[in-house]
PDB file of C-alpha atoms in Angstrom:
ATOM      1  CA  UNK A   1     -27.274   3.102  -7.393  1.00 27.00           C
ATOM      2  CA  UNK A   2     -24.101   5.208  -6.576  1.00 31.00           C
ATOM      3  CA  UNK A   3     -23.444   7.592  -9.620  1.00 31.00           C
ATOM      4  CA  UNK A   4     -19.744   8.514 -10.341  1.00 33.00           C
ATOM      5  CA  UNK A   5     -18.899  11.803 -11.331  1.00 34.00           C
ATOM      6  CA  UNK A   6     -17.825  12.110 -15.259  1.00 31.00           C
ATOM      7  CA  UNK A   7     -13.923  11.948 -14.920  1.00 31.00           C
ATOM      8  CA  UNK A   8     -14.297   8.824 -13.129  1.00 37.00           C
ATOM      9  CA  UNK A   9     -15.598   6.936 -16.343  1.00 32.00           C
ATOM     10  CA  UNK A  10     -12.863   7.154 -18.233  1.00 36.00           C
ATOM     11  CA  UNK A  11     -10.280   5.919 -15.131  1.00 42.00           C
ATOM     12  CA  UNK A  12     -12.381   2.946 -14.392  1.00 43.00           C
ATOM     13  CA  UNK A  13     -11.066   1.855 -17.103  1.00 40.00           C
ATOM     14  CA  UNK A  14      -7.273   1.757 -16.202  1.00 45.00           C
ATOM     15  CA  UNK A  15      -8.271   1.732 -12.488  1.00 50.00           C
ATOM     16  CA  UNK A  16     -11.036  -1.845 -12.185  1.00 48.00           C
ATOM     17  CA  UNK A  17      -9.039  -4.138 -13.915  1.00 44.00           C
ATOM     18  CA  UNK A  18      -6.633  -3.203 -12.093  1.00 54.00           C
ATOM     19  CA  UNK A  19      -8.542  -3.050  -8.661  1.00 54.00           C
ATOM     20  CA  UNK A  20      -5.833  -4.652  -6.615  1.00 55.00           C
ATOM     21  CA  UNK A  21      -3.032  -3.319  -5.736  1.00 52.00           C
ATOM     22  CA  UNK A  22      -0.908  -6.271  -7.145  1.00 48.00           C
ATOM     23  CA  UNK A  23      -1.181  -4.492 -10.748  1.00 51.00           C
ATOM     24  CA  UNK A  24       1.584  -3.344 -13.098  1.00 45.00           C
ATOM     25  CA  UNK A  25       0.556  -0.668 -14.557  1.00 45.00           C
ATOM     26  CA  UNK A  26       2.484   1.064 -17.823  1.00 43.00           C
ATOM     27  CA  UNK A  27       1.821   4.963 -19.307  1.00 40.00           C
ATOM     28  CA  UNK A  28      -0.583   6.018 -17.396  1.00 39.00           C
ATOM     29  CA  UNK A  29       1.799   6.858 -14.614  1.00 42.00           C
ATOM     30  CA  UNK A  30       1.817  10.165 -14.572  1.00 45.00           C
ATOM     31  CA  UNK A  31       0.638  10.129 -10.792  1.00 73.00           C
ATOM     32  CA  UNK A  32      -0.358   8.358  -8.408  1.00 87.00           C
ATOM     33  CA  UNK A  33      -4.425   6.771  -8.887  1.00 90.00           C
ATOM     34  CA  UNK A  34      -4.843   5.107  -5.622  1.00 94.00           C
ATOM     35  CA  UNK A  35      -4.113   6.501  -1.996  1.00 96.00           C
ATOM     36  CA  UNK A  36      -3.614   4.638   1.166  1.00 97.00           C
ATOM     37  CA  UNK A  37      -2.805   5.350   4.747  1.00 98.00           C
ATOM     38  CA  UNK A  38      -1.195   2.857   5.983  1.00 98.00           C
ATOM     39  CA  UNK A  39      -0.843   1.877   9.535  1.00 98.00           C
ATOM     40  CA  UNK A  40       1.579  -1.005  10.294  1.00 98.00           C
ATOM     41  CA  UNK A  41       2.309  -3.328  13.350  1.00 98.00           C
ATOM     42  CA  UNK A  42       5.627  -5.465  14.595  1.00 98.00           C
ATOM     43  CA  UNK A  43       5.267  -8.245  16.664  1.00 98.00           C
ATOM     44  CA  UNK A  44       7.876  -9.542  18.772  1.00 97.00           C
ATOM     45  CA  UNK A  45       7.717 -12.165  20.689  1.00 97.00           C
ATOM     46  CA  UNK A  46      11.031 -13.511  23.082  1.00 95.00           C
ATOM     47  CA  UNK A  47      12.949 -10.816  21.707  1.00 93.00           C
ATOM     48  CA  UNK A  48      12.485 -12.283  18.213  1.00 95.00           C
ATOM     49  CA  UNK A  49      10.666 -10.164  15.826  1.00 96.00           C
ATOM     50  CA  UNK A  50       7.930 -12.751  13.799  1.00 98.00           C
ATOM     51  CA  UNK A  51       5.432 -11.195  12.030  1.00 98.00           C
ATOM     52  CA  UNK A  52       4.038  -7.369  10.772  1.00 98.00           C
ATOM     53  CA  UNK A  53       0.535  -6.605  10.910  1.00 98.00           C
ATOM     54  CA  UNK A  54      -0.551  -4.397   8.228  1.00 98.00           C
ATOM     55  CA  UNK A  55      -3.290  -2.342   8.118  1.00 98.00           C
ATOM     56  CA  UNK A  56      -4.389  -0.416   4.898  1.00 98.00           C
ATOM     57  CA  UNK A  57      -7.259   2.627   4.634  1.00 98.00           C
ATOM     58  CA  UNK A  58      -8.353   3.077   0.988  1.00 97.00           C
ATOM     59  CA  UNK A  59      -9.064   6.672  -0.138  1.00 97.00           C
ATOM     60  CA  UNK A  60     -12.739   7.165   0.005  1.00 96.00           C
ATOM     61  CA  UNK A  61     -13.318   7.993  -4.074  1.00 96.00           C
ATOM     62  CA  UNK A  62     -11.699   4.402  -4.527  1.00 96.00           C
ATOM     63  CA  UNK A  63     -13.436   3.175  -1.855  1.00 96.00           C
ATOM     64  CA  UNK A  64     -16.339   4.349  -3.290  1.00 95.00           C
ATOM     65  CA  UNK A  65     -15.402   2.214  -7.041  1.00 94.00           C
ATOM     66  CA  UNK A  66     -14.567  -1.068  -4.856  1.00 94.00           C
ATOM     67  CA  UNK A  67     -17.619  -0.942  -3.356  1.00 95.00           C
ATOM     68  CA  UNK A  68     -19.650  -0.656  -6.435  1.00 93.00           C
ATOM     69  CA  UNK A  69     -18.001  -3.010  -8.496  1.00 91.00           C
ATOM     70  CA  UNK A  70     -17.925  -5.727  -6.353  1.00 91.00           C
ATOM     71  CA  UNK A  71     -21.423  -5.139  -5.129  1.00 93.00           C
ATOM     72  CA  UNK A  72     -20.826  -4.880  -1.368  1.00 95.00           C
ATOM     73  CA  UNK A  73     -24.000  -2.446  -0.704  1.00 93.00           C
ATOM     74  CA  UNK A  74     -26.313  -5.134  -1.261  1.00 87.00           C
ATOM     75  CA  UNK A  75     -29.015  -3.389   0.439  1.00 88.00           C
ATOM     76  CA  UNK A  76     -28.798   0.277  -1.247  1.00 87.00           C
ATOM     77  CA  UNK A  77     -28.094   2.248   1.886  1.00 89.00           C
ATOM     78  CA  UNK A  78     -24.890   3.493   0.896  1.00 85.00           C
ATOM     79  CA  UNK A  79     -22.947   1.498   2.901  1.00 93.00           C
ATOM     80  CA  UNK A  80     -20.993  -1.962   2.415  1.00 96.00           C
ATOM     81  CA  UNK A  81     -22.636  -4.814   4.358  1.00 95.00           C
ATOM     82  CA  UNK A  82     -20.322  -6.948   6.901  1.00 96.00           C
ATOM     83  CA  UNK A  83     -21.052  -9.899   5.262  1.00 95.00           C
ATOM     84  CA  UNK A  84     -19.694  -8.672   1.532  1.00 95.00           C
ATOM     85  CA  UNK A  85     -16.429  -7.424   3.353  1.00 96.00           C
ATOM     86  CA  UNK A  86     -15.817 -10.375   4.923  1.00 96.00           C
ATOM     87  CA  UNK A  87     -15.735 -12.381   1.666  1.00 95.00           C
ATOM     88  CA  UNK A  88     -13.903  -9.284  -0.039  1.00 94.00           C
ATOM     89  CA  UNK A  89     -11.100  -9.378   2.612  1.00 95.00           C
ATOM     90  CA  UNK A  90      -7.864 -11.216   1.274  1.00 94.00           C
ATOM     91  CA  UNK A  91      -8.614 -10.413  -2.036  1.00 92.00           C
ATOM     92  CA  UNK A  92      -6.663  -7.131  -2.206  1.00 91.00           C
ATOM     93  CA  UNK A  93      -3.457  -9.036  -1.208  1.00 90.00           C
ATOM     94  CA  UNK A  94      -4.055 -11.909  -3.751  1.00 83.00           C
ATOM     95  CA  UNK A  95      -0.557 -11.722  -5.060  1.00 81.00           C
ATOM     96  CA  UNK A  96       2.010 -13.491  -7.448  1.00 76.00           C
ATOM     97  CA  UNK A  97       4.730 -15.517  -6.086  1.00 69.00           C
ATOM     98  CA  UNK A  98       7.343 -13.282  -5.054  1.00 68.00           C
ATOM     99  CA  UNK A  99       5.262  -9.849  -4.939  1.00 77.00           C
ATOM    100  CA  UNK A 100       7.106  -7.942  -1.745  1.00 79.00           C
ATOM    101  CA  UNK A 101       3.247  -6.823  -1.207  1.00 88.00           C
ATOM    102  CA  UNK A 102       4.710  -2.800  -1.257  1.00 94.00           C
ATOM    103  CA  UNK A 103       6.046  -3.357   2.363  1.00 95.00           C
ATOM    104  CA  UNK A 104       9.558  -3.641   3.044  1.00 95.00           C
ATOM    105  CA  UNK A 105      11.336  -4.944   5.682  1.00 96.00           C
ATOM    106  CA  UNK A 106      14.797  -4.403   6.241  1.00 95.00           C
ATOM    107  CA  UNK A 107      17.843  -6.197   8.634  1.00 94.00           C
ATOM    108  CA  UNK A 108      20.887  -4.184   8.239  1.00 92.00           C
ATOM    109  CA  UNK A 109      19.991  -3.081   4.935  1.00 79.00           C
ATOM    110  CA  UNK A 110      19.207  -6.437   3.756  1.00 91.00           C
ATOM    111  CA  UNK A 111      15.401  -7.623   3.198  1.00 90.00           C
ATOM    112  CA  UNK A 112      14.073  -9.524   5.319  1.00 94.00           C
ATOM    113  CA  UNK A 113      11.595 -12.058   3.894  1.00 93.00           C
ATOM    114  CA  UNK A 114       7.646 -11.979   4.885  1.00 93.00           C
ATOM    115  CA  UNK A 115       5.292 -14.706   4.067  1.00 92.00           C
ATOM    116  CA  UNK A 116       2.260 -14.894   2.363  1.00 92.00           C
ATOM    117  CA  UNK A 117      -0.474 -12.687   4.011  1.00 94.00           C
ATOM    118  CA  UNK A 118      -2.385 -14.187   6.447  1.00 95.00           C
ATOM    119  CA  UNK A 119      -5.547 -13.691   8.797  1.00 96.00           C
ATOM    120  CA  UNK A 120      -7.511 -11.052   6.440  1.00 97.00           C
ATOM    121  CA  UNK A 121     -10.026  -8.660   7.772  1.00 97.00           C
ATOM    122  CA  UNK A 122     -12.014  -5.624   6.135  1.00 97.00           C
ATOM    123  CA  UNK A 123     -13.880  -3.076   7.970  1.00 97.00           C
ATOM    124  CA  UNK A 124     -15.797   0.231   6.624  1.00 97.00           C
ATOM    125  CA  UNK A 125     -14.886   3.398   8.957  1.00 97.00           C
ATOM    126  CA  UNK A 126     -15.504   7.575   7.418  1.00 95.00           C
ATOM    127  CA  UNK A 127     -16.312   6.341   3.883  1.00 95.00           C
ATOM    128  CA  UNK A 128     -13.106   4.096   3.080  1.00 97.00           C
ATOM    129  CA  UNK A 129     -13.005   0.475   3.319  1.00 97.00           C
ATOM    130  CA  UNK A 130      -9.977  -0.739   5.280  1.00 98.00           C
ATOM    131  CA  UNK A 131      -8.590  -3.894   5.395  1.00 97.00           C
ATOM    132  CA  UNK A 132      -5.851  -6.325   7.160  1.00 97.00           C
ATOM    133  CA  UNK A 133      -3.358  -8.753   6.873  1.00 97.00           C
ATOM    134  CA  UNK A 134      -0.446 -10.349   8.649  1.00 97.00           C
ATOM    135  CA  UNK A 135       3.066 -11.007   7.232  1.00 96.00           C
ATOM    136  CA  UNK A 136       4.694 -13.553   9.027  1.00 96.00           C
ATOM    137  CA  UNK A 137       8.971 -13.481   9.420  1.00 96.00           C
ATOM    138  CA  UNK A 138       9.795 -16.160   7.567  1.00 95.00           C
ATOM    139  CA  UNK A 139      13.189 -16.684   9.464  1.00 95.00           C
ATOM    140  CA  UNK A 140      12.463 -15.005  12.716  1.00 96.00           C
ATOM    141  CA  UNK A 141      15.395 -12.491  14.184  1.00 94.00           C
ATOM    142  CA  UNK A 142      16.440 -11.252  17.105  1.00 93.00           C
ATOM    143  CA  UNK A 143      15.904  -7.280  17.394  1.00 91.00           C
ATOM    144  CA  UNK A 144      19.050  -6.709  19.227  1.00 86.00           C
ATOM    145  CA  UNK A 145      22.388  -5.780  17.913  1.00 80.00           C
ATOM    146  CA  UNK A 146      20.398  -5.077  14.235  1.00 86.00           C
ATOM    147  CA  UNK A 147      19.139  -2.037  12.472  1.00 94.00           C
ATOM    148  CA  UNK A 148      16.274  -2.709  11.869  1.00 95.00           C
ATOM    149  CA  UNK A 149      13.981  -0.463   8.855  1.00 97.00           C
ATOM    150  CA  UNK A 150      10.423  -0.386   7.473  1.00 97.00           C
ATOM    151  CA  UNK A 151       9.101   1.305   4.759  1.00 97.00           C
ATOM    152  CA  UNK A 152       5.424   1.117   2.543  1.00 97.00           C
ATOM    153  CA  UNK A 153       5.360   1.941  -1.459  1.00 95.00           C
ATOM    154  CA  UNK A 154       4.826   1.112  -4.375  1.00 93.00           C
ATOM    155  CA  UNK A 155       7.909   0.955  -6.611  1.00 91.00           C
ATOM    156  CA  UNK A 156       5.558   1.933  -9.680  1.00 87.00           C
ATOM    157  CA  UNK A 157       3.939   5.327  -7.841  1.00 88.00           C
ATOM    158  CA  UNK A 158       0.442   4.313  -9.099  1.00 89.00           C
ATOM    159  CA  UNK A 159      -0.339   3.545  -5.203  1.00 93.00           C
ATOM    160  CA  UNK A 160       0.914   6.777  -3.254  1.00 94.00           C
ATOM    161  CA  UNK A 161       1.404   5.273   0.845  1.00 96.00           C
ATOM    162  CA  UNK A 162       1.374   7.377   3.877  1.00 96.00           C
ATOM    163  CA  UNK A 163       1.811   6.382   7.452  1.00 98.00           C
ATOM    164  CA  UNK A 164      -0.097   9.073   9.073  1.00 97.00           C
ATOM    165  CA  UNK A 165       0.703   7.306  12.849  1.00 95.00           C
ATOM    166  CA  UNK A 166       3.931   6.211  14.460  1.00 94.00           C
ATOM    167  CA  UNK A 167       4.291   2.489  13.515  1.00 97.00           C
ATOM    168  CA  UNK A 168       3.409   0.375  16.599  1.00 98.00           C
ATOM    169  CA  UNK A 169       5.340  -2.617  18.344  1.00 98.00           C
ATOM    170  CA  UNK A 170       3.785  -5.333  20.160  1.00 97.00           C
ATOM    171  CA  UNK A 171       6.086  -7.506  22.851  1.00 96.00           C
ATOM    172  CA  UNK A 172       9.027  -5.450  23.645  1.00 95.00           C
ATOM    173  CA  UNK A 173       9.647  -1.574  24.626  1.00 95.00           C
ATOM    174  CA  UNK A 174      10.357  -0.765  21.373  1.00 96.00           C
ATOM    175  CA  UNK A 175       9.408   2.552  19.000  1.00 97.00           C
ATOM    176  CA  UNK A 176      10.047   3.838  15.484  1.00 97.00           C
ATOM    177  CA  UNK A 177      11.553   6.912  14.464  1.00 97.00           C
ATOM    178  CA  UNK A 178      10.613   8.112  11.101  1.00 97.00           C
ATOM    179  CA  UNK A 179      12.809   9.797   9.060  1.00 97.00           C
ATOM    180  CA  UNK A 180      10.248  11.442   6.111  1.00 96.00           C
ATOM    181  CA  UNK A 181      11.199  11.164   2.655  1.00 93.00           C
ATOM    182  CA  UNK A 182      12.278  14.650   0.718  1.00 92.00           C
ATOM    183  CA  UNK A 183       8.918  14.967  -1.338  1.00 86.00           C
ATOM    184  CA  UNK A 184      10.301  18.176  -3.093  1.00 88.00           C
ATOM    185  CA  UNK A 185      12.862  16.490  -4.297  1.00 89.00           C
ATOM    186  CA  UNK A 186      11.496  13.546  -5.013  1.00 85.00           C
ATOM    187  CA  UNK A 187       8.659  15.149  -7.227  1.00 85.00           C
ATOM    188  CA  UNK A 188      11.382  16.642  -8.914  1.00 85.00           C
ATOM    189  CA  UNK A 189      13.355  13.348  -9.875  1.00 82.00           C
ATOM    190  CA  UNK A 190       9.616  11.769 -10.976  1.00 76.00           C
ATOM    191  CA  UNK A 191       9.135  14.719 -12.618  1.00 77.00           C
ATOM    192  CA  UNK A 192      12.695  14.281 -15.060  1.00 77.00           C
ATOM    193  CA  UNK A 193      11.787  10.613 -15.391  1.00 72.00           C
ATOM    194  CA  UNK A 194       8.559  11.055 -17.168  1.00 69.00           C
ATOM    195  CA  UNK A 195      10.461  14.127 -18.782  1.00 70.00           C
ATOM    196  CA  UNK A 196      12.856  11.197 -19.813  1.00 69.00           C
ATOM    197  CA  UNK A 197      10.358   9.179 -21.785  1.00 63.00           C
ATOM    198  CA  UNK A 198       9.811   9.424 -25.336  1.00 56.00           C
ATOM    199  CA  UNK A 199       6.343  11.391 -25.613  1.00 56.00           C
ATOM    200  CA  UNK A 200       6.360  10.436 -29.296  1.00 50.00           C
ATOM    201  CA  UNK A 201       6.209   6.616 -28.973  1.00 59.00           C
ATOM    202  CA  UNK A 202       3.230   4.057 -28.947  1.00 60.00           C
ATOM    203  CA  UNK A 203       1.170   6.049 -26.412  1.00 57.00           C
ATOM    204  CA  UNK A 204       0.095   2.498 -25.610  1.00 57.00           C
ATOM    205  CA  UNK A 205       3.213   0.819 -25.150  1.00 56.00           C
ATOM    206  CA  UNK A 206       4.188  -0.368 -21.513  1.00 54.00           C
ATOM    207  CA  UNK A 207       7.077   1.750 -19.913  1.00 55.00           C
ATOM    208  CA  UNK A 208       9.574   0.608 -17.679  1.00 58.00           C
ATOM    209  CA  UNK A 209       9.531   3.335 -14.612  1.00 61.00           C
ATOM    210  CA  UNK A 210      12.569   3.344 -12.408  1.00 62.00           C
ATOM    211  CA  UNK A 211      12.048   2.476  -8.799  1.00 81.00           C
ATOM    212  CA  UNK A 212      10.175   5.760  -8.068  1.00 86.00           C
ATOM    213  CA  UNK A 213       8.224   5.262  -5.086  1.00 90.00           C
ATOM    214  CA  UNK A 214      10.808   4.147  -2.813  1.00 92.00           C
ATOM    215  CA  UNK A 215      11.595   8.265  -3.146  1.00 92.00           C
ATOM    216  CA  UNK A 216       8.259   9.287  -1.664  1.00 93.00           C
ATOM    217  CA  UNK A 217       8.540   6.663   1.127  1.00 95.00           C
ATOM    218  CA  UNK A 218       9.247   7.385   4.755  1.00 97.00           C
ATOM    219  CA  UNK A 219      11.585   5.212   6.417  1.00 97.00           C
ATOM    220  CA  UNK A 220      10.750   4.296  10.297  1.00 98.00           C
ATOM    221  CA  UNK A 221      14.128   2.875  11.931  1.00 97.00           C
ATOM    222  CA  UNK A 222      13.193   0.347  15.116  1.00 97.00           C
ATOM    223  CA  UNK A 223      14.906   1.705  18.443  1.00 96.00           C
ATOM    224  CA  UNK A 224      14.487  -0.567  21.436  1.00 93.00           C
ATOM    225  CA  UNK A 225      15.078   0.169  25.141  1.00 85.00           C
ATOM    226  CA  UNK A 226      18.222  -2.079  26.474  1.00 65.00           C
TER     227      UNK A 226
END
C-alpha cells in the first residue's frame, strides 16, 4: 500500500479528478501542481513535415498518485506492471474536441493544425511513468521557405513543461534552436495577475487566468540545411 505524505491529502483532492492533463482548473492556480519534461519529435517525410511525436515524463510525486489511483501496481512491489500501462496509455490525452493538447505548432506564426493523438504508449523509467503519442499534420507542409516554431504549455500554468533535450527531427537534416523563455520576468507578470484578482471574492468561484503559460514556454525555431 503506498502511503502519501500528509500535504498530499488535501491536493488529491483538486489534483485526481483532475488527473489528466485535459483539466480546467480555477483558484487554485497559484502554481503550477503537475510537472513534465517533455521531449518532442518532427517527422518529415519528402520534405513535408506530417506528424510530431510527443513524449511526456510525469514528475515522480504525481507519478506516484497515478499509479495508486488507477491501481497499476497490481502486485505490491512498488512498481506499475506492463500490462496496467498499456491499458492506461491514451488515457492522459483523452481530450475534448478542439483541445490544442498544450503543444503548439506554428507556420509563420500561424497554427498549424495536429490531429487527434494517435499510437499511445506508456513506459515506467526512475520513478515517473512516461507516456506517448503522435500528432499527425493535418494538412501536411513543406519545411522550406517557412518559419517554422514549437512550443509545450499549458495556457492555465497548472502543468509547468520543460524540454530538458534539443527537440529531434526525423527525415531531413534539420535542428531546433531554442530560444528560452524569460522566467524572471515571467514570474513577475504571473505574479501581478494573481495580484490582480479579487482576494475577497467567492474563494470558490472559477477565475479566468490570462494566457500565462505561454510566458514560461521555450520556443524551438526549425533550421534546416539547404
Amino acid at each position: 500500500m503506498l502511503l502519501l505524505p500528509p500535504y498530499a491529502l488535501s491536493m488529491r483532492k483538486t489534483l485526481l479528478p483532475c488527473l489528466f492533463v485535459a483539466c480546467s482548473p480555477g483558484p487554485s492556480l497559484a502554481h503550477p501542481h503537475i510537472f513534465i519534461d517533455t521531449a518532442f519529435t518532427l517527422v518529415i517525410e519528402d520534405g513535408m513535415a506530417t506528424a510530431v511525436q510527443i513524449d511526456w515524463a510525469y514528475d515522480a510525486f504525481y507519478s506516484m498518485l497515478m499509479i495508486e489511483e488507477y491501481r497499476l501496481d497490481a502486485d505490491g512491489d512498488g512498481l506499475p506492471e506492463q500490462t496496467e500501462l498499456d491499458a492506461l496509455a491514451g488515457h492522459d490525452v483523452d481530450w475534448d474536441a478542439g483541445f490544442p493538447g498544450h503543444f503548439v505548432l506554428s507556420l509563420d506564426n500561424g497554427a498549424v493544425s495536429l490531429g487527434s493523438a494517435v499510437h499511445h504508449q506508456a513506459r515506467f523509467e526512475d520513478n515517473r511513468v512516461i507516456t506517448s503519442h503522435v500528432r499527425p499534420i493535418e494538412t501536411p507542409f513543406p519545411i522550406t521557405s517557412h518559419r517554422v516554431t514549437a512550443r509545450a504549455y499549458d495556457p492555465t500554468y497548472f502543468v509547468a513543461y520543460d524540454v530538458p533535450k534539443p527537440p529531434a527531427v526525423t527525415g531531413a537534416n534539420c535542428t531546433f534552436e531554442r530560444e528560452e523563455a524569460d522566467r524572471k520576468a515571467a514570474q513577475a507578470e504571473y505574479g501581478e495577475a494573481l495580484d490582480a484578482i479579487d482576494r475577497t471574492e467567492d474563494p470558490f468561484e472559477v477565475i479566468e487566468v490570462p494566457d500565462i503559460g505561454i510566458l514560461f514556454a521555450d520556443r524551438f525555431t526549425l533550421r534546416c540545411d539547404n
